[in-house]
Amino acid sequence: MEKQTGELDLEFFLNSGFEKKQCVKCGSYFWTQDRQRNTCGDTPCDEYTFIGNSPVPRSYTLDEMRDAFIKFFEKRGHKVLKPYPVVPRWREDVLLVNASIYDFQPHVTSGIVKPPGNPIVMSQPSIRMNDVDLVGITGRHLTSFEMLCHDSFNTKDKTVYWKEETVHYCYDFITEGLGIDGKLISFKEKPWSGGGNAGNALEVFVRGLEVATLVFMDMKEDPNGPYEIDGIRYSKMDMRIVDTGYGLERLTWLSQGTPTVYQAIYPDIIDHVMKNSSVSDIDEEFLTDVVKISVMKEPYEESFVISQLERKYADARERFERVRKVRDVFLMIDHARSLMHMFAAYVIPSNVKVGYLARMLIRRAYRAINNTGYTGSLMDLIKMNHGDLRDIVQEFPEQFVSDILSIEEEKYRDVERHGTQIIEKLLASKGKIDLEDLILLYDSHGISPETVKGYLETKGMAIDVPENFHALVIQRHEKGAVERKKYSDYPDIETRTLYYDDPFMREFTGLVVYSKGNEIILDKTAFYPEGGGQPWDLGYFEYKGKKINVTAVRKYGKTIVHTIDGEIPEGVRVHGVIDWERRSRLMIHHTSTHLLLGVLREVLGQHVWQNGVQKDVEESRLDITHYRRIDEGTIRRIEERAFELIREGREVSVRNLDWYSAIDKYGFRLFEGGVPLTPKIRVVEIHGVDAEGCGGTHLKNISSIGVLKIRKVEAIQENIYRITFSAGVPALHLFQDSYESAYRISTMIKKPIGELADSVSEISKGYADLKRSLAEAKRRDIETRIENARKIGSSGVEYPIIEADEADIGEISRIAHSRRIDLVVETRISGKFKYTAISPGKHAKDMIRRLFNVEPEGNESVASFINEHSE
């Protein structure tokens, strides 16, 4: 077999008895010390041979394996990092942490921010939802796992370690650290890409099980780059990053050799569920065969697995059905662990983004609980998972989780109760249900495909539910918001930001370094450009004795462009004057947003996160995550707490801190308002209340706010509330206007202002009663007139005619239809007669024709004719 040389032909391999081979099944190149091996070690080229036959001399628990890995690399000079949350608040392009490298993209991998250590070692909890349909089924898939890593970040100026040392470390950990025979290890060459980066990689296998991936990241996405991986082009980058990922759960499984990974990592929780459910035992021999066969064909195919099992077991199908309940046990425990991580990061279930993914896991877990007859609760499973990972997830908001699950369980039960009605309605309108309908029913209403399938079977109909159904649904929700970069044709000029040097600067002098039409760029400016929800400043420039208004200010990179109401040439100095009343109000509202967010967390709970913000001159709005209605009493508490802090006069500080120094001090709350791709984070802190990375202009002390009043609280989507408020002078104006209106009303109704609400309520009730009485009187009057018309009639006409106002026709029609009476209404409009025929029997047009010998307008129930002759 012909050998191929390449970037992964390392000295370590050549000097350690490894041989490069090409897999006889898939054609991939791999490295091995086993002269007899001719397959790469990956499935389906190789089988799982470690189950019941562990190559590790001793059995490890999850905690023991994590501890062994971290200590191994800590002894070799790696800085130990604490795990990050599974919700990457430091990124805007993804919803969940899928791998440890996510902790460092894009700020570190781009070279903008220095890493928090170099080299580093950590165990990072991660969640991947792309294989959610296979959890519990294959015996190896998880939604939640910990990725062990030892990483190094190499720059042009300094190399910490690269390929040789990485492979050496990996080999030593597996052989020396875990005691595995080196001949059982194979390193398979495979390129890697993800998160905008790429590089060569080695996948590491032991007895068919992938235990690690070693990525040598040295490329970045570039549409004109010379390299292509999976249809995306790349070019070399200045950084060279060692990005490794070892599966903690897989290494633990390898050491125990249990039939499934779940039995290795959840032994106590599985025992608990088995003792408190209808699942009596685990058919380990059969389950082992299921797991081994599941890896023989990719993608997973149930019919293939069953056909292979039937070669060994005469009752394969019956046993396979019995195993389904065991798989549900595995599923609900796995999902409970993922939910534990999500809730620790204060994810609130919803119909969008990461909240949707949480709700999907909750409902899948509830169905599994129902299927197994488990007598405990999902909360029990989540708490047990936290007990196992207390060292990894130290802060667990138990009351928040309890509240959320109570709400979600009721919603789930409601879907279960009313789901068939929705299915019936859809079936009645379309006559069938296809895959797109199946996804819609689940996506919009939470109706599971199993429920739809079961209902259709009662109607003698069938539908094929894809084995990757939930993955198809997740594709619609899994992407985060991709940042839209601002591109411009302006020159790359760095404008000095005087509004940061002194946010209270009202006037300045600057040099025009670029001018084109009505746009100019200065060497420095005190005009704040639009950003972070804060509008741009207005004002004017003085040039040749004239005032030229500034109408817009925008920032592109480090360049600030002023749009003006006129023209100013390059090379001249101009005097700029800020509209200070406007700027002052915006500064008050911006600072008040920070104050309000801190108070909301204090009053409502730590689950509150900023979801959107917009500052303005008269009022501002803040959107937050919250899962309960905010009542008037709570609004009052929020306002009173904000006023109490304003009276205390908390200082507002602004500091530029290194990324990781800022995160260590303030946590990921820093990124409430966005993620800056800058070497330092501009931290705005109201001492003891709130600290955020923010690029706006702020007060020096919150006492300058004066007063803050919430104008309105409204739910704008599920679990997102918008709080509209005014502060400072606009709040004063709001109080003045409200009092003046209240005073005028109190004068009119001769009641004290303090009694207005009760008085207006009584008046409103009286008005409603009067309205009902008038309507009843009118109804009786019309009924009387109809009765009289029927008795009196009209000479020569076979239909009764009554006189009425145009406004009464609606009520007359309702009465006529309820009594099944044909009649004609005569009204006067601008001196002309209009005749309207009303017929419950749909004879209205015919009535007009017979009475007046004309073609009417309208329909068969209500038709009309206007006599052109005036009175």
mmCIF file of N, CA, C and O in Angstrom, residues 424-494:
data_model
loop_
_atom_site.group_PDB
_atom_site.id
_atom_site.type_symbol
_atom_site.label_atom_id
_atom_site.label_comp_id
_atom_site.label_asym_id
_atom_site.label_seq_id
_atom_site.Cartn_x
_atom_site.Cartn_y
_atom_site.Cartn_z
ATOM 1 N N GLU A 424 -56.945 17.307 14.309
ATOM 2 C CA GLU A 424 -58.219 17.132 13.608
ATOM 3 C C GLU A 424 -58.499 18.307 12.671
ATOM 4 O O GLU A 424 -58.948 18.127 11.536
ATOM 5 N N LYS A 425 -58.263 19.512 13.175
ATOM 6 C CA LYS A 425 -58.516 20.705 12.372
ATOM 7 C C LYS A 425 -57.634 20.732 11.128
ATOM 8 O O LYS A 425 -58.093 21.040 10.020
ATOM 9 N N LEU A 426 -56.352 20.400 11.303
ATOM 10 C CA LEU A 426 -55.430 20.377 10.172
ATOM 11 C C LEU A 426 -55.823 19.290 9.178
ATOM 12 O O LEU A 426 -55.811 19.495 7.963
ATOM 13 N N LEU A 427 -56.204 18.146 9.691
ATOM 14 C CA LEU A 427 -56.589 17.026 8.838
ATOM 15 C C LEU A 427 -57.854 17.361 8.056
ATOM 16 O O LEU A 427 -57.988 17.005 6.873
ATOM 17 N N ALA A 428 -58.780 18.060 8.696
ATOM 18 C CA ALA A 428 -60.029 18.430 8.019
ATOM 19 C C ALA A 428 -59.781 19.401 6.877
ATOM 20 O O ALA A 428 -60.455 19.350 5.837
ATOM 21 N N SER A 429 -58.800 20.291 7.048
ATOM 22 C CA SER A 429 -58.540 21.295 6.006
ATOM 23 C C SER A 429 -57.694 20.760 4.859
ATOM 24 O O SER A 429 -57.858 21.169 3.715
ATOM 25 N N LYS A 430 -56.799 19.803 5.166
ATOM 26 C CA LYS A 430 -55.885 19.306 4.129
ATOM 27 C C LYS A 430 -56.196 17.890 3.653
ATOM 28 O O LYS A 430 -55.801 17.511 2.553
ATOM 29 N N GLY A 431 -56.837 17.132 4.509
ATOM 30 C CA GLY A 431 -57.143 15.754 4.153
ATOM 31 C C GLY A 431 -55.993 14.797 4.384
ATOM 32 O O GLY A 431 -56.141 13.582 4.251
ATOM 33 N N LYS A 432 -54.817 15.330 4.727
ATOM 34 C CA LYS A 432 -53.648 14.496 5.004
ATOM 35 C C LYS A 432 -52.670 15.293 5.848
ATOM 36 O O LYS A 432 -52.807 16.509 6.018
ATOM 37 N N ILE A 433 -51.669 14.611 6.375
ATOM 38 C CA ILE A 433 -50.599 15.269 7.120
ATOM 39 C C ILE A 433 -49.272 14.754 6.599
ATOM 40 O O ILE A 433 -49.035 13.543 6.570
ATOM 41 N N ASP A 434 -48.424 15.686 6.145
ATOM 42 C CA ASP A 434 -47.123 15.295 5.610
ATOM 43 C C ASP A 434 -46.012 15.706 6.573
ATOM 44 O O ASP A 434 -46.280 16.204 7.671
ATOM 45 N N LEU A 435 -44.772 15.511 6.165
ATOM 46 C CA LEU A 435 -43.632 15.794 7.043
ATOM 47 C C LEU A 435 -43.593 17.260 7.444
ATOM 48 O O LEU A 435 -43.322 17.582 8.611
ATOM 49 N N GLU A 436 -43.858 18.153 6.508
ATOM 50 C CA GLU A 436 -43.837 19.578 6.834
ATOM 51 C C GLU A 436 -44.898 19.910 7.883
ATOM 52 O O GLU A 436 -44.660 20.713 8.791
ATOM 53 N N ASP A 437 -46.072 19.283 7.767
ATOM 54 C CA ASP A 437 -47.116 19.472 8.777
ATOM 55 C C ASP A 437 -46.663 18.919 10.125
ATOM 56 O O ASP A 437 -46.932 19.507 11.180
ATOM 57 N N LEU A 438 -45.990 17.779 10.092
ATOM 58 C CA LEU A 438 -45.502 17.142 11.307
ATOM 59 C C LEU A 438 -44.537 18.080 12.040
ATOM 60 O O LEU A 438 -44.613 18.240 13.264
ATOM 61 N N ILE A 439 -43.651 18.708 11.294
ATOM 62 C CA ILE A 439 -42.696 19.652 11.878
ATOM 63 C C ILE A 439 -43.429 20.879 12.406
ATOM 64 O O ILE A 439 -43.150 21.372 13.501
ATOM 65 N N LEU A 440 -44.417 21.371 11.629
ATOM 66 C CA LEU A 440 -45.188 22.544 12.049
ATOM 67 C C LEU A 440 -45.942 22.271 13.347
ATOM 68 O O LEU A 440 -45.956 23.100 14.264
ATOM 69 N N LEU A 441 -46.574 21.107 13.443
ATOM 70 C CA LEU A 441 -47.330 20.756 14.648
ATOM 71 C C LEU A 441 -46.431 20.710 15.871
ATOM 72 O O LEU A 441 -46.813 21.133 16.963
ATOM 73 N N TYR A 442 -45.219 20.210 15.687
ATOM 74 C CA TYR A 442 -44.277 20.134 16.809
ATOM 75 C C TYR A 442 -43.682 21.505 17.109
ATOM 76 O O TYR A 442 -43.598 21.930 18.269
ATOM 77 N N ASP A 443 -43.304 22.204 16.044
ATOM 78 C CA ASP A 443 -42.598 23.475 16.187
ATOM 79 C C ASP A 443 -43.497 24.562 16.762
ATOM 80 O O ASP A 443 -43.088 25.327 17.638
ATOM 81 N N SER A 444 -44.739 24.628 16.293
ATOM 82 C CA SER A 444 -45.639 25.708 16.698
ATOM 83 C C SER A 444 -46.530 25.351 17.878
ATOM 84 O O SER A 444 -46.923 26.229 18.641
ATOM 85 N N HIS A 445 -46.876 24.061 18.026
ATOM 86 C CA HIS A 445 -47.828 23.670 19.056
ATOM 87 C C HIS A 445 -47.256 22.702 20.090
ATOM 88 O O HIS A 445 -47.918 22.407 21.097
ATOM 89 N N GLY A 446 -46.063 22.157 19.845
ATOM 90 C CA GLY A 446 -45.466 21.218 20.789
ATOM 91 C C GLY A 446 -46.059 19.825 20.733
ATOM 92 O O GLY A 446 -45.870 19.024 21.653
ATOM 93 N N ILE A 447 -46.789 19.508 19.645
ATOM 94 C CA ILE A 447 -47.413 18.186 19.525
ATOM 95 C C ILE A 447 -46.382 17.216 18.973
ATOM 96 O O ILE A 447 -45.859 17.401 17.873
ATOM 97 N N SER A 448 -46.087 16.177 19.727
ATOM 98 C CA SER A 448 -45.017 15.250 19.355
ATOM 99 C C SER A 448 -45.393 14.439 18.123
ATOM 100 O O SER A 448 -46.586 14.183 17.863
ATOM 101 N N PRO A 449 -44.404 14.007 17.339
ATOM 102 C CA PRO A 449 -44.692 13.164 16.171
ATOM 103 C C PRO A 449 -45.327 11.836 16.570
ATOM 104 O O PRO A 449 -46.119 11.275 15.815
ATOM 105 N N GLU A 450 -44.991 11.351 17.778
ATOM 106 C CA GLU A 450 -45.603 10.106 18.250
ATOM 107 C C GLU A 450 -47.108 10.285 18.449
ATOM 108 O O GLU A 450 -47.904 9.387 18.134
ATOM 109 N N THR A 451 -47.510 11.453 18.968
ATOM 110 C CA THR A 451 -48.931 11.729 19.163
ATOM 111 C C THR A 451 -49.658 11.787 17.826
ATOM 112 O O THR A 451 -50.752 11.235 17.673
ATOM 113 N N VAL A 452 -49.037 12.467 16.856
ATOM 114 C CA VAL A 452 -49.654 12.580 15.523
ATOM 115 C C VAL A 452 -49.768 11.203 14.878
ATOM 116 O O VAL A 452 -50.822 10.836 14.330
ATOM 117 N N LYS A 453 -48.701 10.446 14.949
ATOM 118 C CA LYS A 453 -48.701 9.113 14.348
ATOM 119 C C LYS A 453 -49.768 8.230 14.975
ATOM 120 O O LYS A 453 -50.517 7.528 14.270
ATOM 121 N N GLY A 454 -49.860 8.263 16.319
ATOM 122 C CA GLY A 454 -50.857 7.448 17.008
ATOM 123 C C GLY A 454 -52.271 7.842 16.644
ATOM 124 O O GLY A 454 -53.144 6.983 16.443
ATOM 125 N N TYR A 455 -52.511 9.146 16.514
ATOM 126 C CA TYR A 455 -53.856 9.608 16.144
ATOM 127 C C TYR A 455 -54.213 9.171 14.722
ATOM 128 O O TYR A 455 -55.342 8.727 14.464
ATOM 129 N N LEU A 456 -53.271 9.313 13.798
ATOM 130 C CA LEU A 456 -53.534 8.919 12.410
ATOM 131 C C LEU A 456 -53.845 7.431 12.315
ATOM 132 O O LEU A 456 -54.679 7.009 11.498
ATOM 133 N N GLU A 457 -53.177 6.631 13.138
ATOM 134 C CA GLU A 457 -53.422 5.184 13.114
ATOM 135 C C GLU A 457 -54.858 4.866 13.517
ATOM 136 O O GLU A 457 -55.461 3.919 13.009
ATOM 137 N N THR A 458 -55.441 5.669 14.426
ATOM 138 C CA THR A 458 -56.849 5.451 14.803
ATOM 139 C C THR A 458 -57.781 5.767 13.641
ATOM 140 O O THR A 458 -58.936 5.326 13.640
ATOM 141 N N LYS A 459 -57.289 6.554 12.669
ATOM 142 C CA LYS A 459 -58.090 6.903 11.498
ATOM 143 C C LYS A 459 -57.757 6.017 10.300
ATOM 144 O O LYS A 459 -58.206 6.280 9.179
ATOM 145 N N GLY A 460 -56.931 4.990 10.554
ATOM 146 C CA GLY A 460 -56.537 4.111 9.463
ATOM 147 C C GLY A 460 -55.552 4.753 8.517
ATOM 148 O O GLY A 460 -55.432 4.342 7.354
ATOM 149 N N MET A 461 -54.814 5.761 8.995
ATOM 150 C CA MET A 461 -53.828 6.463 8.173
ATOM 151 C C MET A 461 -52.437 6.240 8.761
ATOM 152 O O MET A 461 -52.294 5.841 9.919
ATOM 153 N N ALA A 462 -51.421 6.508 7.965
ATOM 154 C CA ALA A 462 -50.042 6.289 8.422
ATOM 155 C C ALA A 462 -49.162 7.462 7.996
ATOM 156 O O ALA A 462 -49.464 8.180 7.040
ATOM 157 N N ILE A 463 -48.088 7.645 8.745
ATOM 158 C CA ILE A 463 -47.086 8.635 8.371
ATOM 159 C C ILE A 463 -45.725 8.133 8.820
ATOM 160 O O ILE A 463 -45.588 7.549 9.904
ATOM 161 N N ASP A 464 -44.718 8.342 7.990
ATOM 162 C CA ASP A 464 -43.356 7.945 8.344
ATOM 163 C C ASP A 464 -42.684 9.091 9.096
ATOM 164 O O ASP A 464 -42.572 10.203 8.575
ATOM 165 N N VAL A 465 -42.262 8.813 10.322
ATOM 166 C CA VAL A 465 -41.548 9.809 11.118
ATOM 167 C C VAL A 465 -40.054 9.571 10.924
ATOM 168 O O VAL A 465 -39.548 8.506 11.276
ATOM 169 N N PRO A 466 -39.332 10.538 10.333
ATOM 170 C CA PRO A 466 -37.890 10.343 10.109
ATOM 171 C C PRO A 466 -37.165 10.081 11.430
ATOM 172 O O PRO A 466 -37.532 10.626 12.472
ATOM 173 N N GLU A 467 -36.143 9.235 11.372
ATOM 174 C CA GLU A 467 -35.385 8.926 12.591
ATOM 175 C C GLU A 467 -34.621 10.137 13.108
ATOM 176 O O GLU A 467 -34.233 10.179 14.265
ATOM 177 N N ASN A 468 -34.412 11.125 12.251
ATOM 178 C CA ASN A 468 -33.731 12.359 12.674
ATOM 179 C C ASN A 468 -34.716 13.515 12.768
ATOM 180 O O ASN A 468 -34.367 14.677 12.522
ATOM 181 N N PHE A 469 -35.964 13.229 13.122
ATOM 182 C CA PHE A 469 -37.022 14.242 13.136
ATOM 183 C C PHE A 469 -36.634 15.474 13.946
ATOM 184 O O PHE A 469 -36.740 16.605 13.490
ATOM 185 N N HIS A 470 -36.203 15.270 15.192
ATOM 186 C CA HIS A 470 -35.901 16.411 16.063
ATOM 187 C C HIS A 470 -34.701 17.210 15.549
ATOM 188 O O HIS A 470 -34.636 18.428 15.731
ATOM 189 N N ALA A 471 -33.779 16.530 14.898
ATOM 190 C CA ALA A 471 -32.642 17.238 14.306
ATOM 191 C C ALA A 471 -33.129 18.170 13.196
ATOM 192 O O ALA A 471 -32.610 19.289 13.034
ATOM 193 N N LEU A 472 -34.124 17.738 12.438
ATOM 194 C CA LEU A 472 -34.693 18.574 11.377
ATOM 195 C C LEU A 472 -35.329 19.829 11.970
ATOM 196 O O LEU A 472 -35.208 20.924 11.421
ATOM 197 N N VAL A 473 -36.016 19.647 13.104
ATOM 198 C CA VAL A 473 -36.648 20.788 13.761
ATOM 199 C C VAL A 473 -35.591 21.735 14.323
ATOM 200 O O VAL A 473 -35.689 22.955 14.182
ATOM 201 N N ILE A 474 -34.565 21.168 14.934
ATOM 202 C CA ILE A 474 -33.530 21.978 15.581
ATOM 203 C C ILE A 474 -32.799 22.853 14.564
ATOM 204 O O ILE A 474 -32.392 23.972 14.878
ATOM 205 N N GLN A 475 -32.662 22.370 13.323
ATOM 206 C CA GLN A 475 -31.986 23.148 12.289
ATOM 207 C C GLN A 475 -32.624 24.523 12.116
ATOM 208 O O GLN A 475 -31.975 25.471 11.694
ATOM 209 N N ARG A 476 -33.893 24.632 12.462
ATOM 210 C CA ARG A 476 -34.603 25.902 12.304
ATOM 211 C C ARG A 476 -34.346 26.861 13.462
ATOM 212 O O ARG A 476 -34.740 28.016 13.412
ATOM 213 N N HIS A 477 -33.722 26.366 14.524
ATOM 214 C CA HIS A 477 -33.579 27.177 15.731
ATOM 215 C C HIS A 477 -32.152 27.318 16.238
ATOM 216 O O HIS A 477 -31.883 28.157 17.084
ATOM 217 N N GLU A 478 -31.224 26.489 15.753
ATOM 218 C CA GLU A 478 -29.940 26.351 16.437
ATOM 219 C C GLU A 478 -28.973 27.486 16.168
ATOM 220 O O GLU A 478 -28.048 27.714 16.931
ATOM 221 N N LYS A 479 -29.143 28.234 15.117
ATOM 222 C CA LYS A 479 -28.189 29.290 14.806
ATOM 223 C C LYS A 479 -28.445 30.519 15.653
ATOM 224 O O LYS A 479 -29.573 30.908 15.893
ATOM 225 N N GLY A 480 -27.358 31.150 16.084
ATOM 226 C CA GLY A 480 -27.477 32.407 16.799
ATOM 227 C C GLY A 480 -27.531 33.556 15.814
ATOM 228 O O GLY A 480 -27.653 33.376 14.606
ATOM 229 N N ALA A 481 -27.460 34.760 16.327
ATOM 230 C CA ALA A 481 -27.492 35.940 15.465
ATOM 231 C C ALA A 481 -26.103 36.186 14.905
ATOM 232 O O ALA A 481 -25.137 36.341 15.627
ATOM 233 N N VAL A 482 -26.004 36.194 13.591
ATOM 234 C CA VAL A 482 -24.719 36.435 12.947
ATOM 235 C C VAL A 482 -24.504 37.934 12.825
ATOM 236 O O VAL A 482 -25.356 38.657 12.310
ATOM 237 N N GLU A 483 -23.383 38.386 13.327
ATOM 238 C CA GLU A 483 -23.097 39.812 13.316
ATOM 239 C C GLU A 483 -22.985 40.327 11.889
ATOM 240 O O GLU A 483 -22.316 39.742 11.038
ATOM 241 N N ARG A 484 -23.667 41.438 11.604
ATOM 242 C CA ARG A 484 -23.583 42.074 10.302
ATOM 243 C C ARG A 484 -22.538 43.186 10.378
ATOM 244 O O ARG A 484 -22.724 44.175 11.068
ATOM 245 N N LYS A 485 -21.446 42.994 9.682
ATOM 246 C CA LYS A 485 -20.367 43.965 9.738
ATOM 247 C C LYS A 485 -20.718 45.202 8.906
ATOM 248 O O LYS A 485 -21.392 45.117 7.891
ATOM 249 N N LYS A 486 -20.249 46.341 9.394
ATOM 250 C CA LYS A 486 -20.453 47.581 8.663
ATOM 251 C C LYS A 486 -19.293 47.788 7.698
ATOM 252 O O LYS A 486 -18.140 47.872 8.104
ATOM 253 N N TYR A 487 -19.624 47.833 6.430
ATOM 254 C CA TYR A 487 -18.607 48.097 5.433
ATOM 255 C C TYR A 487 -18.845 49.498 4.861
ATOM 256 O O TYR A 487 -19.976 49.960 4.759
ATOM 257 N N SER A 488 -17.774 50.165 4.510
ATOM 258 C CA SER A 488 -17.932 51.511 3.972
ATOM 259 C C SER A 488 -16.822 51.806 2.971
ATOM 260 O O SER A 488 -15.812 51.117 2.907
ATOM 261 N N ASP A 489 -17.071 52.842 2.206
ATOM 262 C CA ASP A 489 -16.077 53.314 1.233
ATOM 263 C C ASP A 489 -15.259 54.464 1.797
ATOM 264 O O ASP A 489 -14.482 55.088 1.069
ATOM 265 N N TYR A 490 -15.434 54.747 3.092
ATOM 266 C CA TYR A 490 -14.702 55.856 3.685
ATOM 267 C C TYR A 490 -13.248 55.462 3.929
ATOM 268 O O TYR A 490 -12.939 54.284 4.139
ATOM 269 N N PRO A 491 -12.339 56.429 3.931
ATOM 270 C CA PRO A 491 -10.939 56.115 4.243
ATOM 271 C C PRO A 491 -10.799 55.632 5.682
ATOM 272 O O PRO A 491 -11.605 55.970 6.548
ATOM 273 N N ASP A 492 -9.776 54.819 5.925
ATOM 274 C CA ASP A 492 -9.547 54.256 7.257
ATOM 275 C C ASP A 492 -8.827 55.293 8.108
ATOM 276 O O ASP A 492 -7.595 55.316 8.205
ATOM 277 N N ILE A 493 -9.604 56.156 8.740
ATOM 278 C CA ILE A 493 -9.080 57.235 9.570
ATOM 279 C C ILE A 493 -9.530 57.021 11.008
ATOM 280 O O ILE A 493 -10.722 56.861 11.271
ATOM 281 N N GLU A 494 -8.592 56.990 11.932
ATOM 282 C CA GLU A 494 -8.966 56.823 13.334
ATOM 283 C C GLU A 494 -9.331 58.174 13.927
ATOM 284 O O GLU A 494 -8.503 59.082 13.999
#
